[in-house]
XYZ file of C-alpha atoms in Angstrom:
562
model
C -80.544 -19.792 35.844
C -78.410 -18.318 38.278
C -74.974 -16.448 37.910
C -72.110 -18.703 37.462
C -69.098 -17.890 39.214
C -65.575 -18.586 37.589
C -62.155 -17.774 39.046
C -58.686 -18.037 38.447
C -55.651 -19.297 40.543
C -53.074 -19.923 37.905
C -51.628 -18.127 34.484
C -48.401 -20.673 34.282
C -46.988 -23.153 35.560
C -44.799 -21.077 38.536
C -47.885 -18.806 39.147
C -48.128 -17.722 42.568
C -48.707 -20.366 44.912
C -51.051 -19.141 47.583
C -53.796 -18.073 44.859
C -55.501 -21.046 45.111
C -56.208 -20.401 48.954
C -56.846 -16.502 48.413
C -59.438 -17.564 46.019
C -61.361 -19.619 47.765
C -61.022 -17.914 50.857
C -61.107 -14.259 49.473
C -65.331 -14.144 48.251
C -67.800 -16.247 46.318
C -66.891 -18.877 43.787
C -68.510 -21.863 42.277
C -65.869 -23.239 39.732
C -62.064 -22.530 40.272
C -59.811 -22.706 37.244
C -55.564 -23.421 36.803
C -54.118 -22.510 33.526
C -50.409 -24.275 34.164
C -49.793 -25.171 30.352
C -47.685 -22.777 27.618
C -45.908 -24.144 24.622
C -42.832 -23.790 26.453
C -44.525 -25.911 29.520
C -45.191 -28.868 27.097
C -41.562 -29.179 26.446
C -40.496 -28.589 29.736
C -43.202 -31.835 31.299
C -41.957 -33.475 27.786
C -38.342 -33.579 29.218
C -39.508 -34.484 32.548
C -41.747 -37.461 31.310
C -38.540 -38.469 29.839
C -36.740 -39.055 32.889
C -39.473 -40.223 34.881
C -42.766 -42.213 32.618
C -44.917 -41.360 35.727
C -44.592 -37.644 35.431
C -45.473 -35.014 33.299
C -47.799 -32.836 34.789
C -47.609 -29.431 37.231
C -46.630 -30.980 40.463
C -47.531 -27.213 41.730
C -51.174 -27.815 41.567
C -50.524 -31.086 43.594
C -48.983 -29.368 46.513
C -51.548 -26.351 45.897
C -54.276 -28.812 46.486
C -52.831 -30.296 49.611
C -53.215 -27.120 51.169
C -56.584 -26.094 49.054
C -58.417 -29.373 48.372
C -60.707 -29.280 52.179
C -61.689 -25.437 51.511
C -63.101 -26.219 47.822
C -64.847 -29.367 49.506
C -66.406 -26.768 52.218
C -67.331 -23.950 49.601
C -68.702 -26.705 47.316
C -66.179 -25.183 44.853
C -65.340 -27.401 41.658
C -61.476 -26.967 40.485
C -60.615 -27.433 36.871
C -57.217 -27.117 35.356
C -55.342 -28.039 32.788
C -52.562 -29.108 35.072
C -52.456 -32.576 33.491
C -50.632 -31.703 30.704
C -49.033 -34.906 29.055
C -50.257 -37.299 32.051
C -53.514 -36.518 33.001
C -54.376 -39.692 34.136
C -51.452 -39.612 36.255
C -52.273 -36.678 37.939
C -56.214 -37.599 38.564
C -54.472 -40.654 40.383
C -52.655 -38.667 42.330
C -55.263 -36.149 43.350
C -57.279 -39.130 44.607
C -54.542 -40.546 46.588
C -54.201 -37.122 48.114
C -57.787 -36.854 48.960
C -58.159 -40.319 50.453
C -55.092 -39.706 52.504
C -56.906 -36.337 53.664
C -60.340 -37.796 54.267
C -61.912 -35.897 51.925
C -64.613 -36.964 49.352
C -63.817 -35.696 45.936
C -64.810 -37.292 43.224
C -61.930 -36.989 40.157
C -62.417 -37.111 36.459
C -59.898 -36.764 33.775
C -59.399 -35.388 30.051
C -57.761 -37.315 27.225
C -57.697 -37.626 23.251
C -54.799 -34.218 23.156
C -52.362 -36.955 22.895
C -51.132 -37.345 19.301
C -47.111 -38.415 19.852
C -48.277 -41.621 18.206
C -48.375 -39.752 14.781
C -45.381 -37.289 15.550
C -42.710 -40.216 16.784
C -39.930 -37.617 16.050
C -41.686 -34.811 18.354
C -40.661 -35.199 22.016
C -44.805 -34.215 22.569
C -47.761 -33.192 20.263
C -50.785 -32.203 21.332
C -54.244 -31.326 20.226
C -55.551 -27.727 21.548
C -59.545 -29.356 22.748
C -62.244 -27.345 23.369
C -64.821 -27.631 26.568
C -67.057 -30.481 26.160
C -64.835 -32.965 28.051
C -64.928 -30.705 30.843
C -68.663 -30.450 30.461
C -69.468 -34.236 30.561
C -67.232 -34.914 33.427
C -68.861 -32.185 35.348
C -72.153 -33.238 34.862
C -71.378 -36.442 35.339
C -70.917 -35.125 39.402
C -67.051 -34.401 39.381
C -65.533 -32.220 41.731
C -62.132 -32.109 40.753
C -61.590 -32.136 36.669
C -57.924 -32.427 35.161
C -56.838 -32.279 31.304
C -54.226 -32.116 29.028
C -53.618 -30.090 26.664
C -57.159 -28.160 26.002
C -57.397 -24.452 24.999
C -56.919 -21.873 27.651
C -60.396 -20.436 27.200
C -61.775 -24.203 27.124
C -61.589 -23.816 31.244
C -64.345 -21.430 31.484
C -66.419 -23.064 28.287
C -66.355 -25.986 29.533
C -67.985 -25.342 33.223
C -70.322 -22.533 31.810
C -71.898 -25.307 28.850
C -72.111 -27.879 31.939
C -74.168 -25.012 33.879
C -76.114 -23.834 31.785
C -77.009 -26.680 29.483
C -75.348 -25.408 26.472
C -75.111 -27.175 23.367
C -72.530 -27.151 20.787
C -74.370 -25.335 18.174
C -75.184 -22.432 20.781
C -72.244 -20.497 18.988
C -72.901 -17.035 20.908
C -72.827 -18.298 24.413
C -70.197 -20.435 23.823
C -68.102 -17.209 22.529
C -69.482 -15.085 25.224
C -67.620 -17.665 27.503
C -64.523 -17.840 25.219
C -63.695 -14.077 25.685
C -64.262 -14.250 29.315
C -62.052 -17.871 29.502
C -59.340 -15.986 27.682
C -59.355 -12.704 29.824
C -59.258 -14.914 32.897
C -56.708 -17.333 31.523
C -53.428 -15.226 32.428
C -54.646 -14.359 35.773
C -53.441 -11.117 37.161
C -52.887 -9.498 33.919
C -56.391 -8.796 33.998
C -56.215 -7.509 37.033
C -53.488 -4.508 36.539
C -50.661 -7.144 35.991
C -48.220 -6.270 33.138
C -50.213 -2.891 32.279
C -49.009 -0.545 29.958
C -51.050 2.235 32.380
C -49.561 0.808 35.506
C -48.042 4.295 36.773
C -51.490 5.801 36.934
C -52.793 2.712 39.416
C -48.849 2.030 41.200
C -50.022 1.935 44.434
C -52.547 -0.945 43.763
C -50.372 -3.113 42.150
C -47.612 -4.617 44.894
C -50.079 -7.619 44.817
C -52.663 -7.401 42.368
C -55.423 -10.129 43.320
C -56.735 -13.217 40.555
C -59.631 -11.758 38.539
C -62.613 -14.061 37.957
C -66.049 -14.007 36.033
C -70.075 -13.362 36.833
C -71.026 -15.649 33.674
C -74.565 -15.328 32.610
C -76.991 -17.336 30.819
C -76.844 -15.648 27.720
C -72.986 -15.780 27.161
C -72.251 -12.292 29.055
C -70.254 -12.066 31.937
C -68.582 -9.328 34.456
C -64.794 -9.549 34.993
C -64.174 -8.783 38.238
C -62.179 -9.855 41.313
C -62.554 -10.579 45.308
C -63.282 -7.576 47.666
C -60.201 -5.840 49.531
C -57.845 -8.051 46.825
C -54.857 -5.552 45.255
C -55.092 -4.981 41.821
C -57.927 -3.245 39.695
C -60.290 -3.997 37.240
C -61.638 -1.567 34.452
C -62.041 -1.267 30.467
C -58.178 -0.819 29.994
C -56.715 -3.918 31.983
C -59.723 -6.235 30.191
C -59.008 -4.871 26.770
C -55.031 -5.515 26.996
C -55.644 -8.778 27.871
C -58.131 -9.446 25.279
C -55.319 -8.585 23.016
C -53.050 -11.095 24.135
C -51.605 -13.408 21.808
C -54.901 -13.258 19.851
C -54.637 -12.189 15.859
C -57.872 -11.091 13.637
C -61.193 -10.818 14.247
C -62.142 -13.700 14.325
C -60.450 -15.994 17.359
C -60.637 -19.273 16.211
C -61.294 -22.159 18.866
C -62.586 -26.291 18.428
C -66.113 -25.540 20.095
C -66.586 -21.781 18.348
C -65.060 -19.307 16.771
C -65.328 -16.019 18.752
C -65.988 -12.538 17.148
C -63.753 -9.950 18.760
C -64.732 -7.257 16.752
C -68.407 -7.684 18.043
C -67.440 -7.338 21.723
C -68.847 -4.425 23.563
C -67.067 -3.324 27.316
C -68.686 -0.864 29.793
C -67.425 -0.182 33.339
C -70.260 -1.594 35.869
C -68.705 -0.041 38.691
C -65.733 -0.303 40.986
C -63.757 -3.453 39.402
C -66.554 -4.528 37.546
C -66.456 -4.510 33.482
C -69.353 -5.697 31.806
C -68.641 -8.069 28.458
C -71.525 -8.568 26.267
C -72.729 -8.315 22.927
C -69.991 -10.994 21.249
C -71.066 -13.249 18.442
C -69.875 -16.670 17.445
C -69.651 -18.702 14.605
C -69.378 -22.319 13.986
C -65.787 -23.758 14.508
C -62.805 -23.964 11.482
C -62.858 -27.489 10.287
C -59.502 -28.886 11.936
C -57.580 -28.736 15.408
C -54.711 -26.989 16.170
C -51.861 -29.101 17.187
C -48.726 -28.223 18.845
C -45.468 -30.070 17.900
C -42.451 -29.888 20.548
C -39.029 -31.508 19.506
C -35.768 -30.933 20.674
C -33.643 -28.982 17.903
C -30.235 -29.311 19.244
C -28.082 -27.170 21.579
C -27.156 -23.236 22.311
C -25.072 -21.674 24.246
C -24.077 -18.663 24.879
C -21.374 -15.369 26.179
C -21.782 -11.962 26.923
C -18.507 -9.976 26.550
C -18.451 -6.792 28.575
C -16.841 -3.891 26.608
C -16.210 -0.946 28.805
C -15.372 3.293 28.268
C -13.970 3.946 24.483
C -14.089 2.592 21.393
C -16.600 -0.026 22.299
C -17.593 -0.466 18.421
C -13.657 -1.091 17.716
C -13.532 -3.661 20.945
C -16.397 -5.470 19.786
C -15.573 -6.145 16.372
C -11.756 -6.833 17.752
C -13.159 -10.149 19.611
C -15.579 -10.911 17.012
C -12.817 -11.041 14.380
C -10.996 -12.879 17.116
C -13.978 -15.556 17.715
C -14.529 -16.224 14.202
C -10.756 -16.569 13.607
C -10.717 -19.100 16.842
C -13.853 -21.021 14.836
C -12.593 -21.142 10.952
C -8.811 -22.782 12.658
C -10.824 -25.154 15.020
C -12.914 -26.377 11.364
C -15.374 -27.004 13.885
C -17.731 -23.804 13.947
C -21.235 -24.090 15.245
C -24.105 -24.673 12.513
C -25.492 -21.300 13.330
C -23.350 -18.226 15.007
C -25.592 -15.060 15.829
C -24.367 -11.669 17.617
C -25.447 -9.152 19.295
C -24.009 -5.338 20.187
C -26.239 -4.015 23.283
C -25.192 -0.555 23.915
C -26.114 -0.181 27.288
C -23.266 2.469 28.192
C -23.600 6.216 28.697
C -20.879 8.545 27.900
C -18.553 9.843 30.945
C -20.655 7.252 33.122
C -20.369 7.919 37.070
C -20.379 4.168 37.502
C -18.285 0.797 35.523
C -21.606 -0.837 34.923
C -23.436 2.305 32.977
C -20.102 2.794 30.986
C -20.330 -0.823 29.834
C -21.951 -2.416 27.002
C -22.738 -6.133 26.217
C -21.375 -8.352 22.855
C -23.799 -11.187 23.050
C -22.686 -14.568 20.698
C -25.223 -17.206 20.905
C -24.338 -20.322 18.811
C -26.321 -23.421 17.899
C -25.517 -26.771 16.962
C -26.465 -30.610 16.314
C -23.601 -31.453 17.776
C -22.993 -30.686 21.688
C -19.486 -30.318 22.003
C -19.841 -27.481 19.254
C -21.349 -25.566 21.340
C -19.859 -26.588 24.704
C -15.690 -27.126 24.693
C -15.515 -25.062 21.107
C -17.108 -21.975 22.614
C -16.077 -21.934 25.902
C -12.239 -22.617 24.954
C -12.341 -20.053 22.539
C -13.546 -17.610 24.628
C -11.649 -17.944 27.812
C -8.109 -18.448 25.650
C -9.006 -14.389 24.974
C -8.929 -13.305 28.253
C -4.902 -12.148 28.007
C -5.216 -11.346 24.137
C -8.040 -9.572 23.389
C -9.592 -5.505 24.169
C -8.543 -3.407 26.924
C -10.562 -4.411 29.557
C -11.962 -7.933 28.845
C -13.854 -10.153 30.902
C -17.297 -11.563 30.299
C -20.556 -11.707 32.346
C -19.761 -15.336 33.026
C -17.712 -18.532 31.765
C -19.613 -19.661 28.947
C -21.033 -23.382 29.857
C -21.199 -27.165 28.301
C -24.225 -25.764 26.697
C -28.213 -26.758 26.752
C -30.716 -28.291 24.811
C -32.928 -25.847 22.835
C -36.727 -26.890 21.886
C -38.238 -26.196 18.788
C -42.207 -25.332 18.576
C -44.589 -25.355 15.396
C -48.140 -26.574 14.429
C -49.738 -28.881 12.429
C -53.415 -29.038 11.932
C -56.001 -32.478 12.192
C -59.640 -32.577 11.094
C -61.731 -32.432 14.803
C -62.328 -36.850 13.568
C -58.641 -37.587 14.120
C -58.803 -37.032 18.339
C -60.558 -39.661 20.076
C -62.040 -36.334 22.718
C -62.957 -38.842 25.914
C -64.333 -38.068 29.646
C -63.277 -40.227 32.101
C -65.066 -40.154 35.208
C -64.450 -41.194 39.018
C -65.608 -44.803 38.357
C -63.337 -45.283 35.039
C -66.421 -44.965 32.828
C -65.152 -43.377 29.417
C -67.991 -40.856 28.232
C -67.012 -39.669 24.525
C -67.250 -36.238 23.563
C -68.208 -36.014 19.992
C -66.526 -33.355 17.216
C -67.542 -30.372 16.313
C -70.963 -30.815 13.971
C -70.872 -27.602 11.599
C -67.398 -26.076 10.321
C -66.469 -23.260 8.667
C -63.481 -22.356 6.537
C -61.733 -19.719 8.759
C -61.502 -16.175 6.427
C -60.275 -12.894 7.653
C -63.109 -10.181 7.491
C -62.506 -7.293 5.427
C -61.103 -4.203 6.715
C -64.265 -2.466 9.080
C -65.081 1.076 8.142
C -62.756 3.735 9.716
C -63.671 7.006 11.295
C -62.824 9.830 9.524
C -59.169 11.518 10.574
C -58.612 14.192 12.931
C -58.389 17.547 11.396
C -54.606 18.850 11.528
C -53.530 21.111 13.790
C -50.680 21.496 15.837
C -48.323 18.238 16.697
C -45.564 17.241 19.262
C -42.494 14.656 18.631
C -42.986 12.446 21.570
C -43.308 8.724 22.853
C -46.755 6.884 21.073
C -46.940 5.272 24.781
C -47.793 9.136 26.217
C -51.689 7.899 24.257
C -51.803 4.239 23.582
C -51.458 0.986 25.408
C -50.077 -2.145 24.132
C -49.654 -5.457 24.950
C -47.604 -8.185 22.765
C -46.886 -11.739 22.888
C -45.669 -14.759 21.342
C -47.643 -17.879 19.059
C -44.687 -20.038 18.050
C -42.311 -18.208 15.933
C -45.336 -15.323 15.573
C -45.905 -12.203 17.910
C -48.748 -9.444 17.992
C -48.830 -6.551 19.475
C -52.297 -4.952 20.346
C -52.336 -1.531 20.705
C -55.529 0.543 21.929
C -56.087 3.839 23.240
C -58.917 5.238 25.435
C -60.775 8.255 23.712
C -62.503 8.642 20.024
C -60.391 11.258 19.505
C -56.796 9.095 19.778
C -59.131 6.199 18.282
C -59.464 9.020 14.860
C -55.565 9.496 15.116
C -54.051 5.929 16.217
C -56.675 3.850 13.360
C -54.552 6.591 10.865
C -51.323 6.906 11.578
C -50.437 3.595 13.118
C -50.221 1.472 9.643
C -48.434 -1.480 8.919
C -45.999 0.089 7.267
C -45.115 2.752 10.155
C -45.142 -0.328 12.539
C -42.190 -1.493 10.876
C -40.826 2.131 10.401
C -40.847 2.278 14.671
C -39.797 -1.602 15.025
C -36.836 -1.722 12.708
C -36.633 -5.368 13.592
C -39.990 -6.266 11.414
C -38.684 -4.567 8.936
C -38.191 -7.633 6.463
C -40.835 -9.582 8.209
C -44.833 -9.754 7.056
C -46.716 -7.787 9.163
C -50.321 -8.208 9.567
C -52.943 -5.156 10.686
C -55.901 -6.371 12.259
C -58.630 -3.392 12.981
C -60.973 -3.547 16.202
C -62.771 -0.342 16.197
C -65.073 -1.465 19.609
C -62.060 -1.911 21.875
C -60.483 1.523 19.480
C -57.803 -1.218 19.038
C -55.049 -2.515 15.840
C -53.847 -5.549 16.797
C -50.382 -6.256 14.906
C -49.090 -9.816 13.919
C -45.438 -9.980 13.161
C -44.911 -13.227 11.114
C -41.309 -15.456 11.899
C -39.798 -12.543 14.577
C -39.214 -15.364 17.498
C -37.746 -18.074 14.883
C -38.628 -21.201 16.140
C -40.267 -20.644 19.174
C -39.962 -19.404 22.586
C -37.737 -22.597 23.384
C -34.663 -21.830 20.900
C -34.358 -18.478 22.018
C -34.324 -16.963 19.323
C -33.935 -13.227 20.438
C -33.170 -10.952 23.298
C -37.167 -10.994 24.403
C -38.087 -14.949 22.824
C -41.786 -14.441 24.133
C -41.754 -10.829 22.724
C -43.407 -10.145 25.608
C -41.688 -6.606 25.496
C -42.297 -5.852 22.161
C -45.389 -3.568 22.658
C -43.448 -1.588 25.470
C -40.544 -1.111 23.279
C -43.487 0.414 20.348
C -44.782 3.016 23.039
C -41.189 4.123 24.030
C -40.667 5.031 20.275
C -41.398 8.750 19.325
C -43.723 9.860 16.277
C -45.255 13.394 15.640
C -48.750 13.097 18.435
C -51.626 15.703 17.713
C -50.744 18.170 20.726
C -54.497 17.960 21.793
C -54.678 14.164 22.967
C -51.245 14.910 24.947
C-alpha cells in the first residue's frame, strides 16, 4: 500500500498558530495531526469548563480551522487532534457549525470514553490516556475531521496509520513502529531543531524551524522528515532527543502496544530525512493510565532583591524578619519554602548583575494565608529591613495551584466509543492480550575506553540531553554521537554520579535506563517536581531545564572525544 503521510501543526495548546496553514500549504500530506493537550492543559480547560459547561476544549484549533478548514478540504487532507480535551463533543459541534457556515463539506466524528470524573468526584478532571482505535473507526467510517479527548500523544499517528493500512490490534510491531514515529512528531518542532542541546552548530536554521512530519510505511517504519524550503533540520540527533522525551525504560508502555525503544534502529536517508525502523512491540500492560487533576489550594509568591555586600547576611536578615512577621500573625501558611538565587557578580558594572534574588513561595488551604498575610508582611519591611530593599514586585492576593497524579483502570472500565457524522456510536473494543509491564535487565555494555589523558570540562562539550516532566517525575536522556563517547558516557555517567552533578536528586531515587542503539541513558528522577507541573513546585516545574543544567556541569572528559 502506498506511503502514508502524517504531519504535525501543534505540540501545545499556544503552539504557533499559522502551522496549520504552512502545513498544508508547505508539501504533501494526507493526515494532519494537533497535539493541544498536557497535564497542565487538562487543568487549565478543567477551570474553564467550570466557568462556562460549554467549554473545555482548545478554542485555538477552532480559529486555526477557520482559516485552514477549505485547504485540507482541497488537499483531501484529514485533520486529527486531540483538541477536544474534556468536551469533545462540544468541539465536533462546533467544527460543523464552522464548516456549514463556510460551505464546506466535512464530515466530523468525535472520541469519548477518557471521561472518568464520575469516579474521581473530588478531581476537578480525570481522564483515561486511549490509544488509536477510536481514531481508526471514525476514519474509516469516511471522517474528515476527527476530534478526541484525552488519548495518548502517539495515539494521533496510530490511529490514522491502523485505519490505512488495515492494522489490527494484535499487529504489535506496526503498531509500535507508528508509536515511535507518533511520539517524535507529537512535540512538533522539537524534532525539527527546536529545544536542541546542539543548536549552536545548526543557529542559523533555527529562527523558524518548520513542523516535522512522517513517511509511514506498511510495515511500521517511517521517515521523519519535514516540508521543502521549511527552517529547521532534521537528522539522527534532533529525532533521538525527542525520542527521549518524557519517556522512561525500555519499554514505552501505551493502551494499543507497548513499544520497544531499545530495538529502534536510526540512519540518516539524506538531507532531513531519518529513517526509523527495526522497533518491536509487545502486547499492551493490563490497565490504563489515568490522569487525576484537582485543585490543591493556593501559592503565592515574592522575590526580594538583595544587592552589592553581604547578600547572605541580607537574606537571612528578612527571612528572620518574615518568619518573625508569620509566628506573631499565628497565621503562617501550611507550607513556607525559600529560595537564595545568586545571580550577582562581584564589583558588577551594572545594579542588575550585582543583585541576587530571595524567592519565598508559600502555600495554603486557606486564601487569605497566602494573600493579605504575605503581602502585608512583606511590604510593612520596606522601611525596616536590609540596605537596599525592594522586591521584584508587590506580592499578590495569591492563585490557585493544581495538583496532578495517576491512578490506573483495567482497559474494561472505559466505555472507548466512535461517534461518527450521523451520531452512530461505533465501540472500540479493549485491548485483547496484556502483559504485566517488567523492566528488562540491564543490556550488555561495551567495554570502557582505555585511559589516557583527561580534561575537567562541561559533559555538554560530548553529550546531548533532553529532560522533562511526568507528574511529580522527570528524566533526563542523555546521548552522545560516536562509539567512542558511547564507551565513555555508558561508564562514567552512573546513577550515582547523576546525583553527584545534580545535587538536587541527591535524596531522591534515581532510575538508569540503558539504550545502547540511540548510545543513550535515559535518567528518571522520582518526586523532583512535587506534585506536578501545576503547584510549582520548583524554579523549572516542567524540569524542562534539567538536562541543560547536567551538560553545563564539569567532570574529568577523555581529552580525545573533546
Amino acid at each position: 500500500m502506498t506511503t502514508l503521510r502524517i504531519g504535525n501543526a501543534s505540540g501545545f495548546y499556544g503552539d504557533r498558530f499559522d502551522a496549520m496553514r504552512e502545513m498544508l500549504t508547505g508539501g504533501e500530506l494526507d493526515v494532519l495531526t494537533g497535539d493541544y493537550l498536557a497535564e497542565l492543559t487538562m487543568l487549565i480547560l478543567g477551570r474553564d469548563r467550570l466557568k462556562d459547561p460549554a467549554a473545555g476544549y482548545a478554542r485555538t484549533f477552532l480559529r486555526q480551522l477557520e482559516e485552514c478548514l477549505g485547504l485540507a478540504h482541497e488537499r483531501s487532507v484529514k485533520i486529527v487532534t486531540n483538541a477536544g480535551g474534556l468536551h469533545p463533543a462540544g468541539l465536533a459541534d462546533a467544527v460543523r457549525q464552522l464548516a456549514e457556515r463556510l460551505g464546506i463539506p466535512a464530515r466530523v466524528a468525535h472520541v469519548e470514553g477518557d471521561d472518568l470524573k464520575a469516579g474521581y468526584p473530588d478531581s476537578l478532571a480525570a481522564h483515561a490516556y486511549l490509544g488509536g482505535f477510536g481514531i481508526a473507526a471514525c476514519l474509516r467510517e469516511g471522517a474528515d475531521v476527527v476530534v478526541t479527548g484525552r488519548v495518548t500523544d502517539a495515539a494521533l499517528v496510530t490511529g490514522p496509520a491502523a485505519a490505512h493500512f488495515g492494522w489490527g490490534p494484535r499487529e504489535y510491531d506496526r503498531l509500535a513502529g507508528a508509536v515511535v514515529a507518533g511520539h517524535v512528531l507529537e512535540c512538533g518542532a522539537q524534532a525539527t531543531g527546536g529545544n536542541y542541546a546542539f543548536f549552536a552548530e545548526r543557529a542559523g536554521d533555527l529562527r523558524r524551524p518548520g513542523f516535522p512530519l512522517a513517511e509511514i510505511h506498511e510495515d511500521g517504519s517511517c521517515v521523519i522528515t519535514k516540508h521543502p524550503g521549511t527552517g529547521g533540520f532534521v537528522d539522527v540527533g534532533t529525532v533521538t532527543a525527542q525520542l527521549l522525551y518524557e519517556t522512561a525504560g525500555a519499554r514505552y508502555a501505551g493502551p494499543d502496544v507497548t513499544a520497544r525503544l531499545d530495538t529502534i534502529r536510526l540512519t540518516q536517508d539524506g538531507p532531513d530525512r531519518v529513517r526509523i525502523e527495526g522497533v518491536r512491540g509487545e502486547a499492551p500492560p493490563p490497565t490504563l493510565k489515568v490522569g487525576l487533576n484537582r485543585l490543591g489550594g493556593f501559592r503565592n509568591e515574592v522575590a526580594f532583591v538583595l544587592t552589592g555586600l553581604d547578600i547572605e547576611a541580607k537574606a537571612a536578615l528578612v527571612r528572620g524578619q518574615m518568619e518573625t512577621a508569620f509566628a506573631q500573625a499565628k497565621s503562617a501558611p501550611a507550607d513556607i519554602s525559600w529560595d537564595l538565587v545568586r545571580t550577582d557578580a562581584p564589583d558588577a558594572p551594572t545594579e542588575e548583575t550585582a543583585s541576587a534574588l530571595l524567592r519565598l513561595v508559600v502555600r495554603d488551604p486557606d486564601e487569605r494565608l497566602v494573600g493579605r498575610a504575605l503581602s502585608g508582611a512583606a511590604v510593612e519591611l520596606a522601611l525596616a529591613s536590609y540596605p537596599g530593599f525592594h522586591v521584584l514586585a508587590p506580592p499578590g492576593k495569591g492563585a490557585p495551584y493544581g495538583v496532578f497524579e495517576d491512578v490506573y483502570v483495567p482497559h474494561g472500565a472505559v466505555d472507548h466509543v466512535a461517534v461518527l457524522d450521523d451520531g452512530r456510536r461505533v465501540p472500540v473494543a479493549p485491548a485483547h492480550d496484556t502483559l504485566v509491564l517488567e523492566d528488562l535487565p540491564t543490556p550488555e555494555l561495551p567495554e570502557p575506553l582505555p585511559d589516557g589523558p583527561t580534561r575537567r570540562a562541561p559533559l555538554g562539550l560530548v553529550a546531548g540531553a533532553r529532560s522533562g516532566d511526568k507528574g511529580p517525575n522527570a528524566n533526563v536522556g542523555v546521548w552522545v554521537r560516536t562509539d567512542e563517547a558511547w564507551r565513555w558516557l555508558v561508564h562514567e555517567l552512573t546513577a550515582e554520579r547523576f546525583r553527584e552533578l545534580l545535587p538536587e536528586s541527591r535524596a531522591l531515587p534515581v532510575t538508569r535506563h540503558v539504550l545502547p542503539n540511540l548510545r543513550a541513558l535515559n535518567f528518571v528522577v522520582e518526586g523532583i517536581l512535587g506534585a506536578g507541573v501545576a503547584a510549582r513546585h520548583r524554579f523549572d516545574p516542567q524540569a524542562k531545564a534539567l538536562g541543560e543544567w547536567l551538560r553545563s556541569r564539569h567532570l574529568d572528559i577523555p581529552e580525545a572525544l573533546l
